[in-house]
CSV table of C-alpha atoms and ligand atoms in Angstrom, one decimal:
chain,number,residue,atom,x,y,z
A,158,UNK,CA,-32.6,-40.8,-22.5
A,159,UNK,CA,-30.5,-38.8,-20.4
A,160,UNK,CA,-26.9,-37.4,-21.9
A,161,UNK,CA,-23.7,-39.2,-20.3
A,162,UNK,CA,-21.8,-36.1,-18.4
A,163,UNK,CA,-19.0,-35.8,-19.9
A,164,UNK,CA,-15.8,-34.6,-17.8
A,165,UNK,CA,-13.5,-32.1,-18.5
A,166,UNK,CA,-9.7,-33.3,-19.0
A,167,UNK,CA,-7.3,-31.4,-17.1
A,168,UNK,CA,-3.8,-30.9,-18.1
A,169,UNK,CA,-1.7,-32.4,-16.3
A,170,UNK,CA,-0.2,-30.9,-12.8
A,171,UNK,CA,3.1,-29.5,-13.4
A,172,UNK,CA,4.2,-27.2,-10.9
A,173,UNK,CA,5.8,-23.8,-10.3
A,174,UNK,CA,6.9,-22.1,-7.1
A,175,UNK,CA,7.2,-18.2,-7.1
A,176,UNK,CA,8.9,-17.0,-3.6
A,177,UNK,CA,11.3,-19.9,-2.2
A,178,UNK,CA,11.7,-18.5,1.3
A,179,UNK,CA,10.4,-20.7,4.2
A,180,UNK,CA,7.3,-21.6,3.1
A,181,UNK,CA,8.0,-21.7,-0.7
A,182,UNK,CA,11.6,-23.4,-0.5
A,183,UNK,CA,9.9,-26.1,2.1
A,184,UNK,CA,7.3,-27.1,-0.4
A,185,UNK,CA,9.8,-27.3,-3.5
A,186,UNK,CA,11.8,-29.8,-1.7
A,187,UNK,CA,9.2,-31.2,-0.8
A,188,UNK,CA,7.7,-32.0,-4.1
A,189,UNK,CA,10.9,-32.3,-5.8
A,190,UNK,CA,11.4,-35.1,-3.3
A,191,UNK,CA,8.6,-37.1,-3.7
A,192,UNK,CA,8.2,-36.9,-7.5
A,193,UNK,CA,10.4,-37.2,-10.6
A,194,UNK,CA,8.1,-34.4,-12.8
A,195,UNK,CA,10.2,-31.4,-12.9
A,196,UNK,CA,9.6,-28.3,-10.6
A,197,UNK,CA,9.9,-24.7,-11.8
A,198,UNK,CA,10.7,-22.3,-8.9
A,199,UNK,CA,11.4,-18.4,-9.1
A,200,UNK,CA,12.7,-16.4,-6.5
A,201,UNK,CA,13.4,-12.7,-6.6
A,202,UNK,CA,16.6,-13.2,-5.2
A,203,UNK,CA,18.6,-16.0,-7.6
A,204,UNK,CA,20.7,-17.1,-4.9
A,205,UNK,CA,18.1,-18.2,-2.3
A,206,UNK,CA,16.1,-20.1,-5.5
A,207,UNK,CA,19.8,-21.7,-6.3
A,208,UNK,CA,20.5,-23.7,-2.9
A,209,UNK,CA,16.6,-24.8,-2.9
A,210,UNK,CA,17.8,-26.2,-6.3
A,211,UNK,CA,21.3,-27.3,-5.3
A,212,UNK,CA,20.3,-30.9,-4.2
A,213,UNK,CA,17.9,-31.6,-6.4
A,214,UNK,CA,17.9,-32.3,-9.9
A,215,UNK,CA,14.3,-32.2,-11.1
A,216,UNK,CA,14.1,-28.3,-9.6
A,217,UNK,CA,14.7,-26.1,-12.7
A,218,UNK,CA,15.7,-22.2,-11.7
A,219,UNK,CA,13.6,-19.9,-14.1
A,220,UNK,CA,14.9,-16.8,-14.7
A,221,UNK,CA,11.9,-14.8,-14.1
A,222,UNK,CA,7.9,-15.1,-13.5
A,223,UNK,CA,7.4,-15.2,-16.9
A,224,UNK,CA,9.1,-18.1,-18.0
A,225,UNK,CA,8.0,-20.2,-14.9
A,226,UNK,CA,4.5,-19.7,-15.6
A,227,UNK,CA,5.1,-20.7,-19.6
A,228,UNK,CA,6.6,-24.0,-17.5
A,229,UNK,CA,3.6,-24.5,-14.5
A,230,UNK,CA,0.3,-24.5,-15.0
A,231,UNK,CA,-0.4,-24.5,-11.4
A,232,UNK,CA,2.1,-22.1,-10.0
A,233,UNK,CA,2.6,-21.8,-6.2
A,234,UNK,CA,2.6,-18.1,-4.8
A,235,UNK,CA,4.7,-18.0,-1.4
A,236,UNK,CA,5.3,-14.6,-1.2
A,237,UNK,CA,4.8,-12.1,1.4
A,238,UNK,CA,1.0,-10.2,0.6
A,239,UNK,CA,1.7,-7.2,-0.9
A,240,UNK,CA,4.4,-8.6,-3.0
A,241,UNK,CA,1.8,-11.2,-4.1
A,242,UNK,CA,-0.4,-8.8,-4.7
A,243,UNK,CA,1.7,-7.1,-7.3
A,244,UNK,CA,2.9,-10.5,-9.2
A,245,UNK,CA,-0.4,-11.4,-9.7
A,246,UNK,CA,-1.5,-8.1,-11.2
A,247,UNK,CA,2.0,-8.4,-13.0
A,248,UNK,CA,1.1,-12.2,-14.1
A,249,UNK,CA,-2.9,-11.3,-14.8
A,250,UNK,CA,-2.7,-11.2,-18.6
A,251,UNK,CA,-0.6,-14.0,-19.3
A,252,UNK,CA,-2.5,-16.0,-16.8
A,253,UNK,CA,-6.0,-18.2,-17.5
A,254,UNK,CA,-8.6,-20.1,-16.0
A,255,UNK,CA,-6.6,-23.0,-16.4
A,256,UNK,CA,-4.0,-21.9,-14.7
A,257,UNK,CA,-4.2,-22.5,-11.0
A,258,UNK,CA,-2.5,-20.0,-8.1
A,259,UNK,CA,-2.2,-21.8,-5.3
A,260,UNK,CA,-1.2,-19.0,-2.5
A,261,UNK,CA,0.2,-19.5,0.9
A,262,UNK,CA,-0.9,-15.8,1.5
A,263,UNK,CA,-3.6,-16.7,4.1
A,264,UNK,CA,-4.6,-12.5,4.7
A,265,UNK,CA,-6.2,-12.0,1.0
A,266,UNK,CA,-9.9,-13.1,0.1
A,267,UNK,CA,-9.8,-16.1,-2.4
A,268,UNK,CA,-12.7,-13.0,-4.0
A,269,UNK,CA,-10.0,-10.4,-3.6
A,270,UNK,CA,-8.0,-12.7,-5.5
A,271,UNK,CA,-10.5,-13.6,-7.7
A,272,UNK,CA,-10.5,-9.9,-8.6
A,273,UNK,CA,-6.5,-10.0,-9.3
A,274,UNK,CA,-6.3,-13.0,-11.3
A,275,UNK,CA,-8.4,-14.7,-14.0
A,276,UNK,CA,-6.2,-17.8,-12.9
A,277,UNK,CA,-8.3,-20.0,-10.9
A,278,UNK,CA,-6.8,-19.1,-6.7
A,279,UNK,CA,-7.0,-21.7,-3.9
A,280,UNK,CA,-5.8,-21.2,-0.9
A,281,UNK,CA,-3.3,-23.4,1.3
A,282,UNK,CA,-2.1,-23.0,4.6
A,283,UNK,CA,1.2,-25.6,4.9
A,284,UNK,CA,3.0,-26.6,7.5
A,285,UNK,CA,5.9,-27.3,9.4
A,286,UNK,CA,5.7,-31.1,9.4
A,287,UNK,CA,5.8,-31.7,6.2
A,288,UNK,CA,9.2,-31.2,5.7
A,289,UNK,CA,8.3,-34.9,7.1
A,290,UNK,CA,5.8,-35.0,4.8
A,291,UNK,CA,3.3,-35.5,6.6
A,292,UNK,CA,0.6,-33.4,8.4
A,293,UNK,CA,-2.0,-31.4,7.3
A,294,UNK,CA,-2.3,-29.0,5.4
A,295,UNK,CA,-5.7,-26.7,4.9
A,296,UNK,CA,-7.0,-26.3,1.8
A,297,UNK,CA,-9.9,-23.2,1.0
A,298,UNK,CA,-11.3,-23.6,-2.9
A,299,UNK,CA,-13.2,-20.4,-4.7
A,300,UNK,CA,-16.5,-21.5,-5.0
A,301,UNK,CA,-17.7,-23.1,-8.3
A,302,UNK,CA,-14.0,-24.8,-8.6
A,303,UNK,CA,-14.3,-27.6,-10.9
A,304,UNK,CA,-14.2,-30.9,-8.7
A,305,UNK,CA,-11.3,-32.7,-11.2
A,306,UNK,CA,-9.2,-29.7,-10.4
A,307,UNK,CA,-10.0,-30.0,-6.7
A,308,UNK,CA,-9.1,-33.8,-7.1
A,309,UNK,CA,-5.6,-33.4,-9.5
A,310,UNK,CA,-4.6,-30.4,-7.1
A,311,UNK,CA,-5.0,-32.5,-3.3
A,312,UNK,CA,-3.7,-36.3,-5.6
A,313,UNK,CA,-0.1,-34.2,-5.9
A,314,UNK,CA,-0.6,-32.7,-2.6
A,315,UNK,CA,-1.3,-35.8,-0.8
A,316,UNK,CA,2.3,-36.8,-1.3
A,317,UNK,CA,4.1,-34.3,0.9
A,318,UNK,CA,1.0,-34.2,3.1
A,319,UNK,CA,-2.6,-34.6,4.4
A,320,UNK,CA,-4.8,-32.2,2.2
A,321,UNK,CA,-7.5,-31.3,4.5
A,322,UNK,CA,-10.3,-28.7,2.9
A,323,UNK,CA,-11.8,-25.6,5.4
A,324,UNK,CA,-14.1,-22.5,4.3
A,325,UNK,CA,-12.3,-19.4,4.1
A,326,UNK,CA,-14.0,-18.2,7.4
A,327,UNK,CA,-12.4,-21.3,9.1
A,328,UNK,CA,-8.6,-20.6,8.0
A,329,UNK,CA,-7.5,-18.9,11.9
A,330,UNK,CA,-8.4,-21.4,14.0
A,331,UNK,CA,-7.7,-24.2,11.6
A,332,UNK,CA,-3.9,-22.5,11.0
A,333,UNK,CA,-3.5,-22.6,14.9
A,334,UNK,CA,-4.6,-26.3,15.1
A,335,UNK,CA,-3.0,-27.5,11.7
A,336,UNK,CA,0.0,-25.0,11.1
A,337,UNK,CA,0.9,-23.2,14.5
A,338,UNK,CA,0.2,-26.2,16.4
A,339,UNK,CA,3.3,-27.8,16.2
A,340,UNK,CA,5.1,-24.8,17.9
A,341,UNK,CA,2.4,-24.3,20.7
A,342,UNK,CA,3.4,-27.9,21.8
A,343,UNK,CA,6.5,-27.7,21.5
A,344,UNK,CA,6.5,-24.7,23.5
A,345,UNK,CA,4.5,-26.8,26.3
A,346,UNK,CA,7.1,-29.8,25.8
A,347,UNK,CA,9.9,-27.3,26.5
A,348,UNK,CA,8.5,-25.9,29.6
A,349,UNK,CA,7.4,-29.3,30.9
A,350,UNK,CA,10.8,-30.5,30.4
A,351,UNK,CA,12.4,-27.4,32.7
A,352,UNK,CA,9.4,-28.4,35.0
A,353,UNK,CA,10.7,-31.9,35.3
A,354,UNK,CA,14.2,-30.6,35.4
A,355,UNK,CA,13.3,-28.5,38.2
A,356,UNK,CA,12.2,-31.5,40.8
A,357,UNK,CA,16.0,-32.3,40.6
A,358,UNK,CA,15.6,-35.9,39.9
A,359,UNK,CA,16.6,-35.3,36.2
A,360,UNK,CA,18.1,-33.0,34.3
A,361,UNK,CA,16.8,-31.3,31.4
A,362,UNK,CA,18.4,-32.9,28.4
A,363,UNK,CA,17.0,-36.2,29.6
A,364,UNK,CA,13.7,-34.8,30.0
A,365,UNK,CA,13.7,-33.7,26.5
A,366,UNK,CA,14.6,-37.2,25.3
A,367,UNK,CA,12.1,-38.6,27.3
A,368,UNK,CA,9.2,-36.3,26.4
A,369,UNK,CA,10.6,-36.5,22.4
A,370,UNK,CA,10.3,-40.4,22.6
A,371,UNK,CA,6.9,-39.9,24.2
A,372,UNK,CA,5.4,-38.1,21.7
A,373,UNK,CA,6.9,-39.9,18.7
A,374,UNK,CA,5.0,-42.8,20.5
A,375,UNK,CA,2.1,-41.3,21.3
A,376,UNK,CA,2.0,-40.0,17.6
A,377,UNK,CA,2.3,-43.6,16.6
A,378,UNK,CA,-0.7,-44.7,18.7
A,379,UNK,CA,-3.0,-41.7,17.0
A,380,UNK,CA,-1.6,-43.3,13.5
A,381,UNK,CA,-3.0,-46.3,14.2
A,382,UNK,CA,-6.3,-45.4,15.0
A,383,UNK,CA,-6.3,-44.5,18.8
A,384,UNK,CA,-8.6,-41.0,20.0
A,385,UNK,CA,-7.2,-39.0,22.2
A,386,UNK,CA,-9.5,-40.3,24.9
A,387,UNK,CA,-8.7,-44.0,24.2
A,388,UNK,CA,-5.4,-42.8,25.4
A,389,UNK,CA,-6.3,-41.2,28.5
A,390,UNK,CA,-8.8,-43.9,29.5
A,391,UNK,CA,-6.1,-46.2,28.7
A,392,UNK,CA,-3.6,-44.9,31.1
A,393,UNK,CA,-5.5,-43.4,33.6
A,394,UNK,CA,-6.7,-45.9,36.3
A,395,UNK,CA,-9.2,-44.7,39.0
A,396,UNK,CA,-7.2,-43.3,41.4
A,397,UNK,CA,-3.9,-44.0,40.0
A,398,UNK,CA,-1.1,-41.9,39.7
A,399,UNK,CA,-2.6,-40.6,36.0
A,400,UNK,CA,-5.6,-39.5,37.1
A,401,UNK,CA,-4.2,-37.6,39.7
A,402,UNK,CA,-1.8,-35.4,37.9
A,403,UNK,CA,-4.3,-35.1,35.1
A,404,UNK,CA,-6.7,-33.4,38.0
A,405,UNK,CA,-4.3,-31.5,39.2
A,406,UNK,CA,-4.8,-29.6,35.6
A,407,UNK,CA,-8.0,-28.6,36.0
A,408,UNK,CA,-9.1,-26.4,33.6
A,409,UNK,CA,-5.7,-25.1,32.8
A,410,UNK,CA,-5.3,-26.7,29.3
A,411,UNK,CA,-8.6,-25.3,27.8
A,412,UNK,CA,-8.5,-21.8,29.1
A,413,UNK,CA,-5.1,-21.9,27.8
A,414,UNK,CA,-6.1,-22.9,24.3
A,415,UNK,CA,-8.6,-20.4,24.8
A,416,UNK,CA,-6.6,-18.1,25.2
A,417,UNK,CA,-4.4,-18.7,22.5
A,418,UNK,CA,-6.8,-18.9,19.7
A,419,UNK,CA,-8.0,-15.5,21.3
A,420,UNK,CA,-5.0,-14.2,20.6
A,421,UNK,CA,-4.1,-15.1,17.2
A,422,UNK,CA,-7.8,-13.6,16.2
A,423,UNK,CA,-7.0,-10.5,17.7
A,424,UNK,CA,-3.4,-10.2,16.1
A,425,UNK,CA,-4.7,-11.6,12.6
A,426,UNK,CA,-7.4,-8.6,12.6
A,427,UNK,CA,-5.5,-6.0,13.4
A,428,UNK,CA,-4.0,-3.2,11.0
A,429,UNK,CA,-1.2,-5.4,9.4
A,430,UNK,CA,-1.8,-9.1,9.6
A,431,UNK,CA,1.1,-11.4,10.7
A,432,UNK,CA,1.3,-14.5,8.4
A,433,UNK,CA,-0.1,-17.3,9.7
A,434,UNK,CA,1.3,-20.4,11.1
A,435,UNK,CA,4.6,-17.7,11.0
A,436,UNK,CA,6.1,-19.9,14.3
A,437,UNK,CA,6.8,-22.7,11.9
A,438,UNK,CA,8.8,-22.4,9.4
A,439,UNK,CA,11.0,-24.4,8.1
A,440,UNK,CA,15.3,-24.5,8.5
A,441,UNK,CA,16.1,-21.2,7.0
A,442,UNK,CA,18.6,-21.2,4.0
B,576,NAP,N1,6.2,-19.0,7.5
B,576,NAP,C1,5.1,-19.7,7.8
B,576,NAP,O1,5.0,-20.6,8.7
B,576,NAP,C2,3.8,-19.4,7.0
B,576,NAP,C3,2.7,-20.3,7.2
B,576,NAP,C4,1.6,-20.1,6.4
B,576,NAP,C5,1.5,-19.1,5.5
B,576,NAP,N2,2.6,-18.2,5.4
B,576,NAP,C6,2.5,-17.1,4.4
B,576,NAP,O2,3.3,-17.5,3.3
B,576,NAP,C7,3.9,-16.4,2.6
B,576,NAP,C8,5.4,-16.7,2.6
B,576,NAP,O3,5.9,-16.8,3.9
B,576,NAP,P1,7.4,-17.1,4.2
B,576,NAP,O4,7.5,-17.3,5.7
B,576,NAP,O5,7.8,-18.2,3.3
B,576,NAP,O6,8.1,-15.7,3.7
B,576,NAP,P2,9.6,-15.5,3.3
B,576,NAP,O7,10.5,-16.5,3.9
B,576,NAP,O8,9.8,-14.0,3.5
B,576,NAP,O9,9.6,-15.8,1.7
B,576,NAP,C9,9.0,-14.9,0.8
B,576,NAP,C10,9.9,-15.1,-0.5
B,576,NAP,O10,9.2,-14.4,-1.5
B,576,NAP,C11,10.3,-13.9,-2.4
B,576,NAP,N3,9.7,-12.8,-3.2
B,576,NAP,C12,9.3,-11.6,-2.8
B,576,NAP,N4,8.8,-10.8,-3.8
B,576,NAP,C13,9.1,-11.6,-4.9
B,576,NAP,C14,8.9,-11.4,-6.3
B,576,NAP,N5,8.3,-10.3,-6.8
B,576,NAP,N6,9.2,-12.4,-7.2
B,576,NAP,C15,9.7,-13.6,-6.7
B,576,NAP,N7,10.0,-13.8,-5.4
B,576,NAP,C16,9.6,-12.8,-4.5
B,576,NAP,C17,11.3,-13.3,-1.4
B,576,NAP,O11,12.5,-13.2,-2.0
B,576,NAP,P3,13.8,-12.4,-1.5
B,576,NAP,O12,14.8,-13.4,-1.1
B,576,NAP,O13,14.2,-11.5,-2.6
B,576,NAP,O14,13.3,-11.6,-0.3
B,576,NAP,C18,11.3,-14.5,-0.4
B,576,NAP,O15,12.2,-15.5,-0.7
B,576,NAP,C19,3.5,-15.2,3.5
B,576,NAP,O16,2.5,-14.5,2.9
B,576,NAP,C20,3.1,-15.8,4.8
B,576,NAP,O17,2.2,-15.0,5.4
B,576,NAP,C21,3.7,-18.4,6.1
C-alpha cells in the first residue's frame, strides 16, 4: 500500500513591502485595495511610505526592516539592486525558508539571490496596468520551490493581476511584451494620433479620443476571447479600405519590434543594467 502524500501547510500570506517608490508604492495600493489583511510596508524615507499609507487603512508604516519582516512572511523587495542587495544581506539572519522575497529587481540571478538569502526568492516583473489591476505580471520561481507556495503566492497575486510564470532566461523579452509594452504602444498611439492630426481633417485631441476609445474596445474584444487575427480578418475585406492601409505597412511593424527587443537586450547587458519595464511606472508621489 502506497503512503498518502501528505502536503505541507503554509502559513498564511501576509505581506510586507520594503521600497515604496514606483514599483513598491503601486503594488501596496494595489493589495491594500483589493484585500482587507493588513499590509506592512517600509520605506527608507518615512515620508514617501506615509502618503502610500495615507488613504488606506489596512497599510501599517513599520518603522524599519526589522519589524516589517517580524509582520510579513512574504516580504516584497522593490528596491533599486544594490540597495537590495545590501537589505537582504542585512535581513539574512533573521530571514528563513519560510519566508518568501519576492523582488522586483529583475538584474540579479534568483541563484545570486539564492546565495544572499536563505529566504526562499522569486522573481516578479509588475506592471503598469495594474494600477487597473489587471495585466500580467511575470513570475520566475528558484527551482525546487514548493508547488503550495507557488500556488498561495500567484492566489494573492491574481487579485491585482494576471500572474503569468517565465524562466529566468525569458524575463527581457517577456518585460518588453508584459511590462514595457504598454509604453511602446502608447508611444505608437501618440505618433499615430500627430499622423492623423497632420492630414488636417482633425485635430490631435480628437484623435487621441478616438484612438483611446479604439483601444479600450479593441481590449474588450481580446477579453472576450477574440485573437489578434480574428480581428484583422474581421475588418479587413479583400480589397477594402483595411487591407489597403494594412499593406501599406509592409514589414514595418515587425522590423520595428525587432528592433526594439534588440535594443532593450543590448542596454540590459551592458555595464549597469537599466531596470526593466523602467518606462512604466506608476503616478509618482
Ligand atoms: N519602474 C518600473 O517600471 C520597474 C519595472 C520592473 C522592475 N523594476 C525594478 O524594481 C525596482 C524598484 O524600481 P522603482 O522604479 O520602484 O524604484 P524607485 O522608485 O527608486 O523606488 C525604490 C525605493 O526603494 C527605497 N529604498 C532604497 N533603499 C532602501 C532601504 N535600504 N530600505 C528601505 N527602502 C529603501 C527608496 O527610498 P528613498 O525614498 O529613500 O529613495 C525608494 O522609495 C528596481 O530594482 C527596478 O529595476 C522597476
Amino acid at each position: 500500500m502506497t503512503k498518502a502524500k501528505t502536503l505541507r501547510r503554509w502559513r498564511p500570506l501576509q505581506i510586507g513591502i520594503i521600497g515604496t517608490g514606483h514599483m513598491g508604492g503601486m503594488l501596496a495600493r494595489a493589495f491594500a485595495q483589493t484585500a482587507t489583511d493588513d499590509i506592512y510596508i517600509y520605506n527608507r524615507s518615512r515620508p514617501k511610505a506615509d502618503a502610500v499609507a495615507a488613504s488606506f487603512p489596512n497599510i501599517i508604516v513599520c518603522d524599519d526592516w526589522r519589524s516589517l519582516i517580524a509582520r510579513a512572511n512574504t516580504a516584497f523587495l522593490c528596491t533599486k539592486a544594490a540597495d537590495g542587495i545590501n537589505l537582504a544581506t542585512q535581513m539574512a539572519p533573521y530571514l528563513n525558508s519560510e519566508h518568501m522575497l519576492v523582488t522586483t529587481i529583475s538584474t540579479i540571478d534568483l541563484d545570486r539571490w539564492r546565495d544572499l538569502t536563505p529566504a526562499t526568492p522569486v522573481k516578479l516583473i509588475p506592471s503598469l496596468t495594474q494600477t487597473a489591476n489587471k495585466g500580467v505580471m511575470l513570475l520566475s520561481y528558484p527551482r525546487h520551490m514548493p508547488v503550495e507556495l507557488q500556488q498561495q503566492l500567484e492566489s494573492r497575486l491574481s487579485q491585482i493581476g494576471k500572474p503569468f510564470t517565465i524562466d529566468e532566461g525569458q524575463v527581457r523579452v517577456c518585460s518588453d511584451l508584459a511590462s514595457c509594452g504598454p509604453a511602446f504602444l502608447a508611444t505608437i498611439c501618440r505618433a499615430w494620433s500627430q499622423a492623423a492630426a497632420q492630414t488636417a481633417s482633425v485635430d490631435r485631441a480628437t484623435a487621441e479620443q478616438l484612438i483611446r476609445e479604439m483601444l479600450i474596445g479593441l481590449a474588450a474584444l481580446l477579453e472576450s476571447g477574440m485573437q489578434f487575427e480574428d480581428v484583422i480578418e474581421q475588418i479587413s475585406i479583400p480589397g477594402g479600405v483595411t487591407e489597403c492601409g494594412i499593406r501599406s505597412m509592409e514589414d514595418l511593424p515587425q522590423n520595428l519590434f525587432a528592433r526594439v527587443h534588440a535594443e532593450t537586450a543590448r542596454h540590459a547587458t551592458r555595464g549597469h543594467r537599466p531596470p526593466i519595464g523602467d518606462s512604466v511606472v506608476s503616478p509618482r508621489q
